[in-house]
JSON list of C-alpha atoms in Angstrom, two decimals:
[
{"chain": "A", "resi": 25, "resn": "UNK", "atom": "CA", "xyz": [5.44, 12.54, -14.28]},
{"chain": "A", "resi": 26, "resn": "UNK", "atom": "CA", "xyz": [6.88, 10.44, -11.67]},
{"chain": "A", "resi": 27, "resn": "UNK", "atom": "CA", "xyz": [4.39, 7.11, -9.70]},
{"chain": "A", "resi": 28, "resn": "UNK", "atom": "CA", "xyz": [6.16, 7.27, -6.92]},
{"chain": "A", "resi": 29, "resn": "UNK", "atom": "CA", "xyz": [6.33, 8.71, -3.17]},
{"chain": "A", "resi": 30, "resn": "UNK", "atom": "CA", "xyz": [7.94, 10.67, -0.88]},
{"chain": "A", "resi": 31, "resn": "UNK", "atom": "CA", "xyz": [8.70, 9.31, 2.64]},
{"chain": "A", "resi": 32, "resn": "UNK", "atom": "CA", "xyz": [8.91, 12.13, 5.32]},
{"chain": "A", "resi": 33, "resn": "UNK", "atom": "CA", "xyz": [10.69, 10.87, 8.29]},
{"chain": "A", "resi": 34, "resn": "UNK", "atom": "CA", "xyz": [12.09, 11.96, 11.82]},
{"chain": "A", "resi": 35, "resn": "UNK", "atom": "CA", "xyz": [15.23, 10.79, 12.50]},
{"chain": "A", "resi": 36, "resn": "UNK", "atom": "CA", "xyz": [15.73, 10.90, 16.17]},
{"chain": "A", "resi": 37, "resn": "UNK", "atom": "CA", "xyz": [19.56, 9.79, 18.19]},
{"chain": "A", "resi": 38, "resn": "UNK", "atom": "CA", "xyz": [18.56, 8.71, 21.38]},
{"chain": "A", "resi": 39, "resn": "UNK", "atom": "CA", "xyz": [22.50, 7.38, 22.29]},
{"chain": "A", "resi": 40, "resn": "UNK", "atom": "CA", "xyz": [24.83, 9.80, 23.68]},
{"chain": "A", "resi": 41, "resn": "UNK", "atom": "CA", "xyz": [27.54, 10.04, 20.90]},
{"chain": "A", "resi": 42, "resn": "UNK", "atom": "CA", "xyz": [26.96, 12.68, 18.03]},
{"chain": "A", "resi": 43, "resn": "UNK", "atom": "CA", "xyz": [25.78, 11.07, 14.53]},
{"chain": "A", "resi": 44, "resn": "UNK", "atom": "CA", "xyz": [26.80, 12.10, 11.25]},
{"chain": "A", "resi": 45, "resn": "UNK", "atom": "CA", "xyz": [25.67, 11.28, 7.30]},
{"chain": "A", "resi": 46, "resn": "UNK", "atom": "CA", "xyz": [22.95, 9.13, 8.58]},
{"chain": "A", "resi": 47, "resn": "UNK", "atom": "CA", "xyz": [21.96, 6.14, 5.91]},
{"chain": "A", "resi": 48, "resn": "UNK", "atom": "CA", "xyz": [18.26, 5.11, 5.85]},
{"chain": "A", "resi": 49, "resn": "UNK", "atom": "CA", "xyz": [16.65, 2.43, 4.13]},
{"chain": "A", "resi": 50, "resn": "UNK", "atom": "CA", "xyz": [13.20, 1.98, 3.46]},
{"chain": "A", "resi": 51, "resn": "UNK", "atom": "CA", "xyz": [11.26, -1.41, 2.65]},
{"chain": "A", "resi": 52, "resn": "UNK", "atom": "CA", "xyz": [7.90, -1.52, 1.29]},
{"chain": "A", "resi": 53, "resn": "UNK", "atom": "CA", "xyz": [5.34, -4.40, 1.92]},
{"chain": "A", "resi": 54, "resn": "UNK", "atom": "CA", "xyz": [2.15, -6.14, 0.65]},
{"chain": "A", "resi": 55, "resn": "UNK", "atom": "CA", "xyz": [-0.93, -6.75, 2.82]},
{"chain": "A", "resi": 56, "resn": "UNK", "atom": "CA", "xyz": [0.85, -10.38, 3.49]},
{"chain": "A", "resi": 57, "resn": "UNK", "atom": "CA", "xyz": [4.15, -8.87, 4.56]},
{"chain": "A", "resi": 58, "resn": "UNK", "atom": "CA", "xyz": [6.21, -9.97, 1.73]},
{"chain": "A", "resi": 59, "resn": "UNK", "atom": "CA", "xyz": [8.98, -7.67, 0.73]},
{"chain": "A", "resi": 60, "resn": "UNK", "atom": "CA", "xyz": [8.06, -5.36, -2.75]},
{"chain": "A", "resi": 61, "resn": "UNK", "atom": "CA", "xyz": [10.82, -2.68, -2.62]},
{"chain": "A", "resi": 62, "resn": "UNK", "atom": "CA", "xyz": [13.24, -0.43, -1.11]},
{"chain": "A", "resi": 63, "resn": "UNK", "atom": "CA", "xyz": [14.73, 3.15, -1.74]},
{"chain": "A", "resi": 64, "resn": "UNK", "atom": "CA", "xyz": [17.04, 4.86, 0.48]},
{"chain": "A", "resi": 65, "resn": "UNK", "atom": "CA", "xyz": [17.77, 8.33, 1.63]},
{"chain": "A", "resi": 66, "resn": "UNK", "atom": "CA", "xyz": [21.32, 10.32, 3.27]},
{"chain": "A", "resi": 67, "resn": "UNK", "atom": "CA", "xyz": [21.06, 12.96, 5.63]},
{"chain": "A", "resi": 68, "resn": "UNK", "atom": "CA", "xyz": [24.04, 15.53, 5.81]},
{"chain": "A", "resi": 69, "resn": "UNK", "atom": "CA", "xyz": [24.85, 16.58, 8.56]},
{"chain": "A", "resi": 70, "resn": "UNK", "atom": "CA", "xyz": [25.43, 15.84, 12.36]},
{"chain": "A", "resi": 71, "resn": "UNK", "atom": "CA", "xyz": [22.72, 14.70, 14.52]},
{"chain": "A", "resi": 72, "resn": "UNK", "atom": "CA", "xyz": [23.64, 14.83, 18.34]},
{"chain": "A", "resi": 73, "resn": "UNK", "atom": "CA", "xyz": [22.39, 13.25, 21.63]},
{"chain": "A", "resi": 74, "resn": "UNK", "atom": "CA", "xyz": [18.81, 13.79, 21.98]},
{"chain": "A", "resi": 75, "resn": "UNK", "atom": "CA", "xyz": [18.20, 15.83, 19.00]},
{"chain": "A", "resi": 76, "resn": "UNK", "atom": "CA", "xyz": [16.01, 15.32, 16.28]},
{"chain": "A", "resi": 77, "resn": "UNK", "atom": "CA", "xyz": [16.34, 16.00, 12.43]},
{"chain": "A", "resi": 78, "resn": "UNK", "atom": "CA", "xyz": [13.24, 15.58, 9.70]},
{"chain": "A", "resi": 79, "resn": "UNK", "atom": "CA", "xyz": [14.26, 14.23, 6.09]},
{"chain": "A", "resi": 80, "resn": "UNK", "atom": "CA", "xyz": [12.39, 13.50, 2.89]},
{"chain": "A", "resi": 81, "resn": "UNK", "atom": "CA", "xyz": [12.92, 10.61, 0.91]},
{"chain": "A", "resi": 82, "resn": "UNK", "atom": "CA", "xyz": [11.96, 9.91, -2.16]},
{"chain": "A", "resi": 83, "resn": "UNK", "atom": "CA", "xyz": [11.04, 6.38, -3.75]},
{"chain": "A", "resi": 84, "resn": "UNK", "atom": "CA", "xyz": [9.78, 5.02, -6.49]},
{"chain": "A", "resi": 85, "resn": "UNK", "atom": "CA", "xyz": [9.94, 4.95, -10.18]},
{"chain": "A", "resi": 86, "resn": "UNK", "atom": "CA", "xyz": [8.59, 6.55, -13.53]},
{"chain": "A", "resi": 87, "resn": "UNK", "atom": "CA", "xyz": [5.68, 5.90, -15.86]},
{"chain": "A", "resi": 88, "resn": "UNK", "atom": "CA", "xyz": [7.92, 3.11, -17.09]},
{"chain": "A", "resi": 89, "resn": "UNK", "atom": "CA", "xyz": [8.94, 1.88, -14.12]},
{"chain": "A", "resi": 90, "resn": "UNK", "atom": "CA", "xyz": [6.08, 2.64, -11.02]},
{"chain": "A", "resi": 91, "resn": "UNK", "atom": "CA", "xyz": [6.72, 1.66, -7.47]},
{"chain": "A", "resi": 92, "resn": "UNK", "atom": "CA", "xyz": [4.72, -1.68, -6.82]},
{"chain": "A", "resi": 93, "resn": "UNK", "atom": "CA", "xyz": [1.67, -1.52, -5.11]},
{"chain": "A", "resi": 94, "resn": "UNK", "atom": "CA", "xyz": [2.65, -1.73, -1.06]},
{"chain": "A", "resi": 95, "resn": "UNK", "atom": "CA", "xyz": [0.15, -1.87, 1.99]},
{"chain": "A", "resi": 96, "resn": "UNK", "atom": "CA", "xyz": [3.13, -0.62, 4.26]},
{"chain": "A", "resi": 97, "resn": "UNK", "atom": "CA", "xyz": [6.23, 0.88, 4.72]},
{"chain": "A", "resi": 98, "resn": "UNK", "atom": "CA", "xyz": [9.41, 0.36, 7.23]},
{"chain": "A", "resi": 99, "resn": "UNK", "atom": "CA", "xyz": [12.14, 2.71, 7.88]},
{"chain": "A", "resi": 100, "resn": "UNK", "atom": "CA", "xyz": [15.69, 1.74, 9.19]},
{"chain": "A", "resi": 101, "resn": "UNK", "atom": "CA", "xyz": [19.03, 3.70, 10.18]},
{"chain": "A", "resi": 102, "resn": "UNK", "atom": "CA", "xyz": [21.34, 1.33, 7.81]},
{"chain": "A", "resi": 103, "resn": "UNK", "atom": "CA", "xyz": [24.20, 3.71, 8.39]},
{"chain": "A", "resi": 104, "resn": "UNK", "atom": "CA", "xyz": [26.06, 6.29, 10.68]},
{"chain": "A", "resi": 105, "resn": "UNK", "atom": "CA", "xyz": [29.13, 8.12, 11.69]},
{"chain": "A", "resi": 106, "resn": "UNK", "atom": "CA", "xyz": [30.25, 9.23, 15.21]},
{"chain": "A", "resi": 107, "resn": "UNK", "atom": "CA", "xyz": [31.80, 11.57, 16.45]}
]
């Protein structure tokens, strides 16, 4: 049994240079905006002008360890290749 989630996400490259093994982060916050946690996801692949790509990312803990309650989530492209 896992307490955690699973982010599903679009990952869209509006530049004009192909993308590849795209790094995402994602930061969850309280009501007040203050930082809780983070997981992070890689997509394979290439990714290339004007396309889009969906992903799943998963995040958070065990019955041990749960993710901490969060009001909101943030997604951001931490990392890329180009070709």
């Amino acid at each position: 049994k896992t307490n955690g989630v699973e982010i599903i996400a679009e990952i869209q490259n509006a530049g004009n240079i192909t993308w590849s093994g795209v790094s995402v982060e994602v930061e969850f916050l309280d009501k007040s905006g203050k930082f809780v946690d983070q997981c992070s996801g890689y997509l394979q692949g290439k990714i290339g002008p004007s396309q889009t790509r969906n992903m799943k990312i998963g995040c958070g803990g065990c019955e041990n360890n749960p993710l901490p309650a969060y009001d909101r989530y943030t997604i951001e492209i931490r990392d890329a290749s180009s070709f």
